[in-house]
Amino acid sequence: MLEVAMNLRWSWDQDARELFRRVDPKIWAETWHDPIRLLGQVSRSRLEELAADSEFMQMLSKVHGGLTTYRQSQRWFQRLDDQPFESVAYFSPEFGIAEALPQYSGGLGVLAGDHLKAASSLGIPLVGVGLFYRQGYFRQELDADGWQQERYINLDPHSMALEMVQNARVELDLAGTSVAAEVWKAEVGRIPLFLLDSDVEGNDEEGRGVTDRLYGGGAEHRLRQEILLGIGGVQALSAMGFEPQVFHTNEGHAGFLGLARMAKVMTEQGLTFDEAIEAVKASTVFTTHTPVPAGIDQFPRELMQKYFAGWADSIGVDFEDLMKLGHWPSDPKDAPFNMAVMGLRLAGRANAVSALHGTVSRSMFQPLWPGVPQEEVPIDAVTNGVHPPTWVSGEMSEVYAREVGERWGEADELGWASISEMDDRELWHAHEQCRERLINYVRSRLKQSALARGTSEADAHWFDSVLDPFVLTICWARRFASYKRPTLLLADLERLRGLLLDEDRPIQVIFAGKAHPADEIGKEMIRNIVHFARREDVRHRIAFIEDYDIAVARVLYQGADVWLNNPRRPFEACGTSGEKAALNGAINFSIQDGWWDEMFDGENGWTIASAEGYEDLERRDAAEAASLYEALESQIIPLFYAEFESGVPLGWVQKMKSSLASLGPRVSAARMMKDYVTQLYAPAAASARVLSGDGFGAARNLAAWKSKVRSEWSSVKIDLVDGNTALADLGTEREIKARVLLGDLSTEDVEVQLLHGVVAANDEMVSPKVEVMELESSEDGGFYRYGGTFTCETAGRYGFTVRAVPKHSDLTNFADVGCITWA
Ligand SMILES: *Cc1c(COP(=O)(O)O)cnc(C)c1O
């Protein structure tokens, strides 16, 4: 049983969870679903009783056997024709895997957890690297007035599903003081997750405090954590004998891993700073998660000096060169060091987390690639997904296993299409069970909180009947950050009250979420909701549940009819809670931001009109709130209460089916991980192989070539372009000639390209096509003639232009060189 408890796969294996619940339902609930603590607390006699219970023992043997098979079986990755890499290291400041390992604050961490779980399910060889925070993130409690209180727990890694790794201790120099860290290993199915912990003997107070809590303390504390994560993480992997081919950094926080790896190749292989950049870049993937500049970590120059001046010296790097890695091109010398900027400079491949966020990120980071058109800024997009077995209820899992197939979590469109054919009543019945569980859960949570605040049993009795298991249930749960607008639904209290109290067609609303400890505005919003929810007239229809975490989230996703999301577009980079709710049959009602922008198809949910045209935020919020109420009143509520036929709202179930069939295959983290493998990991591993071969010979060559091209580029000129510019008819072929001066560069170093496309009103081409022009002849004086043809694909204003860009077989993209010449 301990073996099952030590592998976090139990957290998404329904049978294993059921097994632990059966050991002792009461302790299981009290330990907040923690099998290790459960096994520590359950009495000897109970264990003996279980050992004699043949049904239980059979179940245990099934679960244990399942885990063994799961670890050894061939999975998607093993079945690929040719395996593109042997290992990827995935670094993240937080990991949200299970409520029993509280090492996350919100979406970023939960995504990282799902990344590992999906990698495990698909058999992708990956290791996770993070920090072990002794106090985790805070637990939320509300005081009598509804004001958030933060409570920090003290975690003891020895009594968790963690194992200390022998001989993996790392030592770092933090501004002149040596700080050591031990490494804990958690098993996430087939994936090991290594967490560095500085609370060890031999460290001074400050050193021990580096990993005290997630996102606590000021900039310096944060910097120390990030140095430990990035530099310590790389050292720990080395110490354990891991040599990942690809390093993936989840947001900028772990970005120092690039510096650690540069230092390694500089000292061991004698590479220069620029050569080391090439070597590291080839094998690094960076994921950006925030379109809010204030959400990016930045460190003042003094702090960087304190922690990195000596380090730079020791490997022979000019400190100013180091600082430039974290600077925008226009930054003065004393500008703060930006972790996302460094992340992008040291990663050969980068991605945003939804299609819309890709567009936003290319615009936001465009200044890093001067002269490169926004559309060609090398930031790709992989839309976040979620790990189905973690989030989907037992009831729904059974339905899908029957209708879609055992491997429903990895099924494609074809597999999910069969949902449309299934019996309405069965689907509805499974969903109603989950809603009922949610209502019961809310009742008991509200009661517990009230009792904890000192309410008497008699007064708390009231909570046993709060909410109604047959009323349309809308949930809003996530971090209380301003841009997410937690209180938008409360914009017009009278209108909301009317909806809550409607005699025939009422709604009920459940809120949950934490505000960052330093975010007074977020706390104020919580308080506003709580005050409204306590009003005598509406209190039976609205609730705020304290201490949002993975366990609370799961019950909410599973029981909601409508999942509400109303951020200020486009600040929600992706958002994943709606994906988890969708997989449970909830219907999304959301601003068209993040994932919903690309996946809403007119049928599978509802949108709230985004009034981005308004400069004035108050007016904008009011307009969007009006759209929100309007959709509730005219579409959502009527659909839920109409067409009830023997207890089943047929139109609603139709929408559930359309949501499941269209989103099921797309929101799964299996889809996300396959995208990461094909778009990012496999190409990065291939580049890394080329650049590291022959003692990093190719990395040295590439660096030398870039430097030559940069110094000679000013002599590249396109001095003549011939071609017909008259309006063209559809399908007409056009021939274009260009004369190009290359100076001291050769035709091997330069690609001449023809761009053509429709011209917009502002005289710019819209998404032009890029074709390579052929070298036709050379002339004296370093001139070359190139030719190319294109076909007008749209009638009307169709334009073309010619440009020259650097070309090298080891270059990931031309944008990186910083050279581009237009005709
Ligand atoms: C999924 C999840 C989130 C992210 O929710 P968003 O609505 O995408 O911000 C945050 N916290 C928990 C516990 C989650 O499970």
mmCIF file of N, CA, C and O in Angstrom, residues 84-85 88 246 349 676-689:
data_model
loop_
_atom_site.group_PDB
_atom_site.id
_atom_site.type_symbol
_atom_site.label_atom_id
_atom_site.label_comp_id
_atom_site.label_asym_id
_atom_site.label_seq_id
_atom_site.Cartn_x
_atom_site.Cartn_y
_atom_site.Cartn_z
ATOM 1 N N PRO A 84 12.391 10.944 -30.906
ATOM 2 C CA PRO A 84 13.175 12.142 -31.201
ATOM 3 C C PRO A 84 14.138 12.583 -30.092
ATOM 4 O O PRO A 84 15.014 13.393 -30.354
ATOM 5 N N PHE A 85 13.983 12.091 -28.882
ATOM 6 C CA PHE A 85 14.907 12.506 -27.816
ATOM 7 C C PHE A 85 14.839 11.511 -26.673
ATOM 8 O O PHE A 85 13.914 10.703 -26.607
ATOM 9 N N VAL A 88 13.890 15.262 -21.485
ATOM 10 C CA VAL A 88 13.614 16.698 -21.416
ATOM 11 C C VAL A 88 13.546 17.052 -19.936
ATOM 12 O O VAL A 88 12.958 16.317 -19.148
ATOM 13 N N VAL A 246 16.969 18.498 -23.852
ATOM 14 C CA VAL A 246 16.185 19.715 -23.977
ATOM 15 C C VAL A 246 15.858 20.232 -22.580
ATOM 16 O O VAL A 246 15.522 19.450 -21.685
ATOM 17 N N ARG A 349 13.695 28.214 -29.094
ATOM 18 C CA ARG A 349 12.281 28.052 -29.419
ATOM 19 C C ARG A 349 11.439 28.542 -28.254
ATOM 20 O O ARG A 349 11.732 28.226 -27.101
ATOM 21 N N TYR A 676 3.769 19.894 -27.935
ATOM 22 C CA TYR A 676 5.096 20.262 -27.424
ATOM 23 C C TYR A 676 6.162 19.360 -28.028
ATOM 24 O O TYR A 676 7.239 19.825 -28.416
ATOM 25 N N VAL A 677 5.866 18.083 -28.122
ATOM 26 C CA VAL A 677 6.868 17.160 -28.658
ATOM 27 C C VAL A 677 7.164 17.498 -30.119
ATOM 28 O O VAL A 677 8.327 17.648 -30.504
ATOM 29 N N THR A 678 6.131 17.646 -30.929
ATOM 30 C CA THR A 678 6.402 17.817 -32.359
ATOM 31 C C THR A 678 6.852 19.235 -32.719
ATOM 32 O O THR A 678 7.753 19.396 -33.522
ATOM 33 N N GLN A 679 6.244 20.247 -32.083
ATOM 34 C CA GLN A 679 6.606 21.618 -32.472
ATOM 35 C C GLN A 679 7.870 22.122 -31.791
ATOM 36 O O GLN A 679 8.556 22.990 -32.319
ATOM 37 N N LEU A 680 8.148 21.631 -30.577
ATOM 38 C CA LEU A 680 9.228 22.249 -29.812
ATOM 39 C C LEU A 680 10.320 21.277 -29.372
ATOM 40 O O LEU A 680 11.491 21.481 -29.652
ATOM 41 N N TYR A 681 9.950 20.219 -28.668
ATOM 42 C CA TYR A 681 10.983 19.339 -28.111
ATOM 43 C C TYR A 681 11.790 18.624 -29.190
ATOM 44 O O TYR A 681 13.027 18.584 -29.136
ATOM 45 N N ALA A 682 11.096 18.029 -30.156
ATOM 46 C CA ALA A 682 11.833 17.255 -31.159
ATOM 47 C C ALA A 682 12.764 18.159 -31.987
ATOM 48 O O ALA A 682 13.949 17.834 -32.146
ATOM 49 N N PRO A 683 12.267 19.309 -32.476
ATOM 50 C CA PRO A 683 13.200 20.188 -33.214
ATOM 51 C C PRO A 683 14.338 20.683 -32.333
ATOM 52 O O PRO A 683 15.486 20.789 -32.792
ATOM 53 N N ALA A 684 14.055 20.981 -31.056
ATOM 54 C CA ALA A 684 15.131 21.461 -30.174
ATOM 55 C C ALA A 684 16.170 20.364 -29.980
ATOM 56 O O ALA A 684 17.385 20.623 -30.001
ATOM 57 N N ALA A 685 15.710 19.131 -29.806
ATOM 58 C CA ALA A 685 16.663 18.032 -29.610
ATOM 59 C C ALA A 685 17.517 17.854 -30.862
ATOM 60 O O ALA A 685 18.730 17.601 -30.766
ATOM 61 N N ALA A 686 16.892 18.020 -32.022
ATOM 62 C CA ALA A 686 17.655 17.873 -33.269
ATOM 63 C C ALA A 686 18.712 18.969 -33.377
ATOM 64 O O ALA A 686 19.885 18.706 -33.693
ATOM 65 N N SER A 687 18.336 20.213 -33.085
ATOM 66 C CA SER A 687 19.317 21.312 -33.126
ATOM 67 C C SER A 687 20.433 21.060 -32.133
ATOM 68 O O SER A 687 21.607 21.288 -32.412
ATOM 69 N N ALA A 688 20.033 20.613 -30.946
ATOM 70 C CA ALA A 688 21.033 20.409 -29.901
ATOM 71 C C ALA A 688 22.041 19.355 -30.343
ATOM 72 O O ALA A 688 23.246 19.492 -30.104
ATOM 73 N N ARG A 689 21.548 18.324 -30.986
ATOM 74 C CA ARG A 689 22.437 17.257 -31.440
ATOM 75 C C ARG A 689 23.459 17.817 -32.423
ATOM 76 O O ARG A 689 24.652 17.567 -32.327
#
